[in-house]
PDB file of C-alpha atoms in Angstrom:
ATOM      1  CA  PRO J   1      84.629 102.902  86.192  1.00  0.00           C
ATOM      2  CA  ARG J   2      83.600 104.700  89.321  1.00  0.00           C
ATOM      3  CA  PRO J   3      86.155 105.353  92.077  1.00  0.00           C
ATOM      4  CA  VAL J   4      85.553 103.608  95.388  1.00  0.00           C
ATOM      5  CA  PRO J   5      85.207 105.633  98.585  1.00  0.00           C
ATOM      6  CA  PRO J   6      88.374 106.267 100.617  1.00  0.00           C
ATOM      7  CA  GLY J   7      89.363 103.332 102.798  1.00  0.00           C
ATOM      8  CA  VAL J   8      87.523 100.580 100.903  1.00  0.00           C
ATOM      9  CA  VAL J   9      90.599  99.194  99.130  1.00  0.00           C
ATOM     10  CA  GLU J  10      92.635  99.326 102.339  1.00  0.00           C
ATOM     11  CA  ALA J  11      89.866  97.563 104.258  1.00  0.00           C
ATOM     12  CA  LEU J  12      89.762  94.793 101.642  1.00  0.00           C
ATOM     13  CA  GLN J  13      93.534  94.422 101.709  1.00  0.00           C
ATOM     14  CA  ALA J  14      93.373  94.006 105.486  1.00  0.00           C
ATOM     15  CA  LEU J  15      91.032  91.021 104.997  1.00  0.00           C
ATOM     16  CA  VAL J  16      93.488  89.051 102.841  1.00  0.00           C
ATOM     17  CA  GLY J  17      94.941  86.086 104.695  1.00  0.00           C
ATOM     18  CA  GLY J  18      98.313  84.400 104.294  1.00  0.00           C
ATOM     19  CA  ASP J  19      96.907  82.118 101.598  1.00  0.00           C
ATOM     20  CA  GLY J  20      95.851  85.110  99.463  1.00  0.00           C
ATOM     21  CA  THR J  21      92.111  84.672  99.969  1.00  0.00           C
ATOM     22  CA  VAL J  22      89.750  87.185 101.524  1.00  0.00           C
ATOM     23  CA  ASP J  23      88.331  86.284 104.943  1.00  0.00           C
ATOM     24  CA  TRP J  24      85.076  88.267 104.934  1.00  0.00           C
ATOM     25  CA  GLY J  25      84.401  87.630 108.609  1.00  0.00           C
ATOM     26  CA  ARG J  26      87.702  89.014 109.855  1.00  0.00           C
ATOM     27  CA  GLY J  27      87.250  92.081 112.006  1.00  0.00           C
ATOM     28  CA  LEU J  28      83.474  91.764 112.084  1.00  0.00           C
ATOM     29  CA  GLU J  29      81.842  91.274 115.443  1.00  0.00           C
ATOM     30  CA  PRO J  30      78.709  92.763 116.989  1.00  0.00           C
ATOM     31  CA  GLY J  31      79.156  96.457 117.683  1.00  0.00           C
ATOM     32  CA  THR J  32      81.722  96.958 114.904  1.00  0.00           C
ATOM     33  CA  PRO J  33      81.164  99.971 112.640  1.00  0.00           C
ATOM     34  CA  VAL J  34      80.786  98.679 109.069  1.00  0.00           C
ATOM     35  CA  ARG J  35      80.638 100.061 105.537  1.00  0.00           C
ATOM     36  CA  ILE J  36      78.152  98.515 103.111  1.00  0.00           C
ATOM     37  CA  LEU J  37      79.862  97.757  99.787  1.00  0.00           C
ATOM     38  CA  THR J  38      76.990  96.711  97.515  1.00  0.00           C
ATOM     39  CA  GLY J  39      73.312  97.258  96.831  1.00  0.00           C
ATOM     40  CA  PRO J  40      71.063 100.247  97.371  1.00  0.00           C
ATOM     41  CA  PHE J  41      72.800 101.144 100.639  1.00  0.00           C
ATOM     42  CA  ALA J  42      76.348 100.986  99.217  1.00  0.00           C
ATOM     43  CA  ASP J  43      78.790 103.418 100.865  1.00  0.00           C
ATOM     44  CA  GLN J  44      76.562 103.798 103.945  1.00  0.00           C
ATOM     45  CA  LEU J  45      77.973 103.330 107.430  1.00  0.00           C
ATOM     46  CA  GLY J  46      76.193 101.273 110.053  1.00  0.00           C
ATOM     47  CA  ARG J  47      76.877  99.120 113.092  1.00  0.00           C
ATOM     48  CA  LEU J  48      76.950  95.328 113.003  1.00  0.00           C
ATOM     49  CA  ALA J  49      74.252  93.946 115.288  1.00  0.00           C
ATOM     50  CA  PHE J  50      74.528  90.215 114.540  1.00  0.00           C
ATOM     51  CA  LEU J  51      76.557  87.832 112.372  1.00  0.00           C
ATOM     52  CA  ASP J  52      75.506  84.207 111.956  1.00  0.00           C
ATOM     53  CA  ASP J  53      77.403  81.097 110.835  1.00  0.00           C
ATOM     54  CA  HIS J  54      75.775  81.210 107.383  1.00  0.00           C
ATOM     55  CA  GLY J  55      77.186  84.601 106.402  1.00  0.00           C
ATOM     56  CA  ARG J  56      74.096  86.662 107.153  1.00  0.00           C
ATOM     57  CA  ALA J  57      74.586  89.927 108.998  1.00  0.00           C
ATOM     58  CA  ARG J  58      72.154  92.302 110.649  1.00  0.00           C
ATOM     59  CA  VAL J  59      73.249  95.918 110.422  1.00  0.00           C
ATOM     60  CA  LEU J  60      71.792  98.895 112.252  1.00  0.00           C
ATOM     61  CA  LEU J  61      71.549 101.817 109.863  1.00  0.00           C
ATOM     62  CA  GLU J  62      70.166 105.257 110.613  1.00  0.00           C
ATOM     63  CA  ILE J  63      67.684 106.279 107.931  1.00  0.00           C
ATOM     64  CA  MET J  64      65.825 109.570 108.133  1.00  0.00           C
ATOM     65  CA  GLY J  65      66.619 109.933 111.835  1.00  0.00           C
ATOM     66  CA  ASP J  66      65.435 106.450 112.801  1.00  0.00           C
ATOM     67  CA  ALA J  67      67.455 103.268 113.347  1.00  0.00           C
ATOM     68  CA  ARG J  68      66.557 100.435 110.958  1.00  0.00           C
ATOM     69  CA  THR J  69      67.823  96.861 110.861  1.00  0.00           C
ATOM     70  CA  LEU J  70      68.946  95.446 107.521  1.00  0.00           C
ATOM     71  CA  THR J  71      69.798  91.812 106.873  1.00  0.00           C
ATOM     72  CA  LEU J  72      72.677  91.530 104.416  1.00  0.00           C
ATOM     73  CA  ASP J  73      75.210  89.053 103.147  1.00  0.00           C
ATOM     74  CA  SER J  74      78.318  89.577 105.299  1.00  0.00           C
ATOM     75  CA  ARG J  75      80.437  89.624 102.124  1.00  0.00           C
ATOM     76  CA  SER J  76      78.885  93.004 101.332  1.00  0.00           C
ATOM     77  CA  LEU J  77      80.389  94.511 104.510  1.00  0.00           C
ATOM     78  CA  VAL J  78      83.808  95.637 105.644  1.00  0.00           C
ATOM     79  CA  ALA J  79      84.823  97.006 108.999  1.00  0.00           C
ATOM     80  CA  ALA J  80      84.816 100.795 108.805  1.00  0.00           C
ATOM     81  CA  ALA J  81      87.986 102.529 109.876  1.00  0.00           C
TER      82      ALA J  81
END
């Protein structure tokens, strides 16, 4: 197993509601700094640009000195501390 970056476990714990389930949308609103949890951009920090009702998120990520927009599943994001 590979250790997760600092803050990931704590961020996930903060998303757990009273019923014990994870509310992936909690704490995510446009402008929020986010950490990408999965995929080729895992562990990267970006800024949430848009979140729709179907769980899709647009994230602004700086790549090679230029801002790029990625469309991701919101479940692959947590608010960055």
